Amino acid sequence: MYPRINKIFMTWRAGRGHRRIIVGEIRSNASTTYFKYIREGVENAKKDGFICYPDFPEISKTYNTNVLRILSQRLNDSERTDINLYYDFWEIPKNCIKDPYRLLAYTGGILPTDNFEFLVDFYGTKNVSLVTELTGLSIHSPISTGELSEGDKLIWKLEPENQYDKYAVRIYKNNKFIGYVKKIHNHLFYKKGSRFLTVSIKKIEHNGHIKKVFLLISSNK
């Protein structure tokens, strides 16, 4: 049984290293998927150069036609020869691989051609298995290549007093702070049952140094 999705948030940032801003939300029921902008987020994002998603040009409108079809264009082609590796990496349950709404939720719908990302907010932590990128990597304390390894078990600590995000979650390797759980995904750690959540390193991307670290957040109950 997979976890229930509350909603998926559309986020945008000016570029890598910039803060993610929540600019919209997507909800789905048995028959329709809806998208609407969050006006406050849009206004904040405009200060950094935000332009509305091309298929959703009106800030005040709630879209309920072809929303899922439009967003499905951000997903990998199911006919790709390596598609099962894609599903495995993002921990997508087998009974979800034909559900574009859940595929968007698990993968984030990231494209190299724009700065949008779609982040899932689950109702609870039960049966969660979610891959997310570590944020703020090495900003506060440089991390050498040998300090982190795939499969490492990490420690998480809540930081509700964080001035930028009241849902902030700090991540540690042993006693060393290495970064934060991504915005929206960090909501999991403030929900009922969060004490059963574990965090480990799923994958590390290198480029002469540690470029990206992907975390696996899972519930052991």
Short mmCIF file of C-alpha atoms in Angstrom, two decimals:
data_model
loop_
_atom_site.label_atom_id
_atom_site.label_comp_id
_atom_site.label_asym_id
_atom_site.label_seq_id
_atom_site.Cartn_x
_atom_site.Cartn_y
_atom_site.Cartn_z
CA MET A 1 0.00 0.00 0.00
CA TYR A 2 1.46 3.37 -1.01
CA PRO A 3 1.19 6.59 1.06
CA ARG A 4 -1.69 8.97 0.36
CA ILE A 5 -0.86 12.22 -1.39
CA ASN A 6 -2.26 15.42 0.09
CA LYS A 7 -1.10 17.66 -2.75
CA ILE A 8 1.88 18.38 -4.99
CA PHE A 9 3.45 21.83 -4.82
CA MET A 10 4.91 23.57 -7.84
CA THR A 11 8.17 25.27 -6.85
CA TRP A 12 10.48 27.55 -8.79
CA ARG A 13 13.92 29.00 -8.22
CA ALA A 14 16.10 31.40 -10.18
CA GLY A 15 18.83 28.77 -10.51
CA ARG A 16 20.84 26.18 -8.61
CA GLY A 17 21.92 27.57 -5.26
CA HIS A 18 18.87 29.86 -5.05
CA ARG A 19 15.97 29.23 -2.70
CA ARG A 20 12.94 27.28 -3.87
CA ILE A 21 9.72 29.28 -3.81
CA ILE A 22 6.31 27.61 -3.67
CA VAL A 23 4.31 29.15 -6.51
CA GLY A 24 1.41 26.72 -7.04
CA GLU A 25 -0.36 23.57 -5.95
CA ILE A 26 -1.81 20.53 -7.68
CA ARG A 27 -4.59 18.34 -6.33
CA SER A 28 -6.20 15.29 -7.84
CA ASN A 29 -9.32 13.23 -7.25
CA ALA A 30 -10.76 10.23 -9.04
CA SER A 31 -11.76 12.22 -12.10
CA THR A 32 -9.94 15.56 -12.27
CA THR A 33 -6.57 17.13 -11.54
CA TYR A 34 -6.52 20.80 -10.54
CA PHE A 35 -3.78 23.42 -10.60
CA LYS A 36 -3.81 26.90 -9.10
CA TYR A 37 -1.15 29.47 -8.27
CA ILE A 38 -0.35 30.61 -4.75
CA ARG A 39 -0.39 34.39 -5.18
CA GLU A 40 2.00 35.24 -2.34
CA GLY A 41 4.59 32.81 -3.67
CA VAL A 42 4.24 34.13 -7.21
CA GLU A 43 4.73 37.71 -6.07
CA ASN A 44 7.87 36.73 -4.16
CA ALA A 45 9.20 34.73 -7.10
CA LYS A 46 8.65 37.62 -9.50
CA LYS A 47 11.35 39.53 -7.61
CA ASP A 48 13.79 36.89 -8.89
CA GLY A 49 12.46 36.92 -12.45
CA PHE A 50 9.67 34.34 -12.28
CA ILE A 51 7.42 33.91 -15.32
CA CYS A 52 4.26 31.79 -15.15
CA TYR A 53 4.30 28.21 -16.39
CA PRO A 54 3.63 28.49 -20.16
CA ASP A 55 0.50 26.30 -20.09
CA PHE A 56 -0.88 28.08 -17.01
CA PRO A 57 -0.52 31.80 -17.84
CA GLU A 58 -3.27 33.26 -15.60
CA ILE A 59 -2.44 33.69 -11.91
CA SER A 60 -6.04 34.04 -10.74
CA LYS A 61 -7.43 31.00 -12.60
CA THR A 62 -7.94 27.48 -11.28
CA TYR A 63 -7.06 25.07 -14.09
CA ASN A 64 -8.95 21.78 -14.34
CA THR A 65 -8.59 20.81 -18.00
CA ASN A 66 -5.68 18.72 -19.31
CA VAL A 67 -3.59 19.54 -16.24
CA LEU A 68 -2.25 16.01 -15.87
CA ARG A 69 -1.64 15.64 -19.60
CA ILE A 70 0.38 18.86 -19.60
CA LEU A 71 2.48 17.93 -16.59
CA SER A 72 2.99 14.38 -17.87
CA GLN A 73 5.27 15.87 -20.51
CA ARG A 74 7.82 16.30 -17.71
CA LEU A 75 8.06 12.53 -17.15
CA ASN A 76 10.43 10.09 -18.81
CA ASP A 77 9.10 8.14 -21.79
CA SER A 78 7.77 4.79 -20.56
CA GLU A 79 9.18 3.18 -23.73
CA ARG A 80 12.78 3.99 -22.84
CA THR A 81 14.97 0.90 -22.53
CA ASP A 82 16.24 2.06 -19.14
CA ILE A 83 12.86 3.06 -17.74
CA ASN A 84 12.93 0.43 -14.99
CA LEU A 85 16.17 1.91 -13.67
CA TYR A 86 14.37 5.26 -13.52
CA TYR A 87 11.49 3.74 -11.58
CA ASP A 88 13.84 1.92 -9.23
CA PHE A 89 15.91 4.99 -8.49
CA TRP A 90 12.87 7.05 -7.50
CA GLU A 91 11.46 4.17 -5.40
CA ILE A 92 8.23 4.17 -7.41
CA PRO A 93 5.85 1.35 -6.40
CA LYS A 94 5.08 -1.01 -9.28
CA ASN A 95 1.37 -0.28 -9.05
CA CYS A 96 2.08 3.44 -9.59
CA ILE A 97 4.13 3.35 -12.78
CA LYS A 98 1.09 3.97 -14.98
CA ASP A 99 -0.21 6.80 -12.78
CA PRO A 100 1.27 10.12 -14.02
CA TYR A 101 0.13 11.99 -10.92
CA ARG A 102 2.13 9.68 -8.66
CA LEU A 103 5.06 9.61 -11.06
CA LEU A 104 5.19 13.40 -10.88
CA ALA A 105 4.99 13.21 -7.08
CA TYR A 106 7.86 10.75 -6.76
CA THR A 107 10.22 12.17 -9.41
CA GLY A 108 9.60 15.90 -9.07
CA GLY A 109 9.19 16.33 -12.83
CA ILE A 110 12.61 17.99 -13.10
CA LEU A 111 13.73 19.17 -16.54
CA PRO A 112 17.10 20.68 -17.55
CA THR A 113 15.28 23.34 -19.56
CA ASP A 114 13.53 25.22 -16.73
CA ASN A 115 13.63 25.83 -12.99
CA PHE A 116 10.34 24.24 -11.96
CA GLU A 117 10.12 21.30 -9.58
CA PHE A 118 7.09 19.48 -8.20
CA LEU A 119 7.32 18.39 -4.56
CA VAL A 120 4.90 15.99 -2.92
CA ASP A 121 3.26 16.48 0.46
CA PHE A 122 1.96 13.19 1.86
CA TYR A 123 -0.87 12.98 4.39
CA GLY A 124 1.29 10.87 6.70
CA THR A 125 4.45 8.82 6.99
CA LYS A 126 3.04 5.30 6.70
CA ASN A 127 4.68 3.26 3.91
CA VAL A 128 6.74 6.23 2.77
CA SER A 129 9.79 5.59 0.60
CA LEU A 130 10.84 8.88 -0.95
CA VAL A 131 14.00 10.00 -2.72
CA THR A 132 14.97 13.64 -2.32
CA GLU A 133 18.07 15.74 -2.89
CA LEU A 134 20.02 17.03 0.11
CA THR A 135 19.98 20.85 0.07
CA GLY A 136 22.51 23.32 1.39
CA LEU A 137 25.24 20.77 0.75
CA SER A 138 28.61 21.94 2.11
CA ILE A 139 27.49 25.57 2.40
CA HIS A 140 28.29 25.69 6.11
CA SER A 141 31.05 23.09 6.28
CA PRO A 142 32.94 21.73 3.24
CA ILE A 143 32.55 17.98 2.70
CA SER A 144 35.30 15.93 1.11
CA THR A 145 34.55 13.07 -1.28
CA GLY A 146 35.54 10.38 1.19
CA GLU A 147 33.31 11.58 4.01
CA LEU A 148 30.05 10.33 2.51
CA SER A 149 29.20 6.97 0.95
CA GLU A 150 26.10 5.53 -0.66
CA GLY A 151 24.18 3.54 1.94
CA ASP A 152 25.32 5.69 4.87
CA LYS A 153 22.73 5.99 7.65
CA LEU A 154 22.19 9.61 8.63
CA ILE A 155 20.78 11.46 11.62
CA TRP A 156 17.97 13.99 11.34
CA LYS A 157 16.97 16.79 13.72
CA LEU A 158 14.05 19.20 13.58
CA GLU A 159 14.79 22.92 13.41
CA PRO A 160 11.38 24.61 13.75
CA GLU A 161 13.02 27.88 14.79
CA ASN A 162 14.62 28.24 11.33
CA GLN A 163 13.84 31.75 10.08
CA TYR A 164 13.40 30.62 6.46
CA ASP A 165 11.35 27.44 6.90
CA LYS A 166 9.47 26.40 10.04
CA TYR A 167 9.58 22.80 8.77
CA ALA A 168 13.37 22.75 8.48
CA VAL A 169 15.13 19.43 9.13
CA ARG A 170 18.90 19.26 9.59
CA ILE A 171 20.85 16.21 8.40
CA TYR A 172 24.01 14.90 10.03
CA LYS A 173 26.63 12.25 9.23
CA ASN A 174 27.63 11.18 12.73
CA ASN A 175 28.10 14.57 14.43
CA LYS A 176 28.77 16.59 11.27
CA PHE A 177 26.02 18.76 9.81
CA ILE A 178 25.86 18.20 6.05
CA GLY A 179 22.67 19.92 4.87
CA TYR A 180 18.88 20.02 4.97
CA VAL A 181 15.94 17.97 3.76
CA LYS A 182 14.37 19.67 0.75
CA LYS A 183 11.46 22.07 1.24
CA ILE A 184 8.00 20.37 1.33
CA HIS A 185 9.59 16.92 1.68
CA ASN A 186 10.64 18.03 5.16
CA HIS A 187 6.97 18.21 6.18
CA LEU A 188 7.11 14.43 6.66
CA PHE A 189 9.25 14.85 9.75
CA TYR A 190 6.56 16.95 11.46
CA LYS A 191 3.74 14.46 10.89
CA LYS A 192 2.40 11.69 13.10
CA GLY A 193 4.67 8.66 13.03
CA SER A 194 7.76 10.65 12.08
CA ARG A 195 9.78 8.93 14.81
CA PHE A 196 9.84 5.85 12.59
CA LEU A 197 11.46 7.70 9.66
CA THR A 198 15.00 6.83 8.66
CA VAL A 199 17.33 8.69 6.31
CA SER A 200 20.16 7.19 4.28
CA ILE A 201 22.23 8.14 1.25
CA LYS A 202 20.72 6.74 -1.95
CA LYS A 203 23.19 8.13 -4.48
CA ILE A 204 26.12 10.53 -4.71
CA GLU A 205 26.98 12.38 -7.91
CA HIS A 206 30.61 13.40 -8.29
CA ASN A 207 32.23 15.96 -10.54
CA GLY A 208 35.71 16.19 -9.08
CA HIS A 209 33.88 16.85 -5.82
CA ILE A 210 30.52 15.94 -4.35
CA LYS A 211 27.99 17.57 -6.67
CA LYS A 212 24.68 16.11 -5.46
CA VAL A 213 23.55 13.82 -2.67
CA PHE A 214 20.23 12.03 -2.93
CA LEU A 215 18.59 10.85 0.28
CA LEU A 216 16.19 7.99 0.82
CA ILE A 217 13.55 8.78 3.41
CA SER A 218 11.65 5.73 4.51
CA SER A 219 9.39 4.56 7.29
CA ASN A 220 10.18 1.38 9.16
CA LYS A 221 6.53 1.10 10.20
#
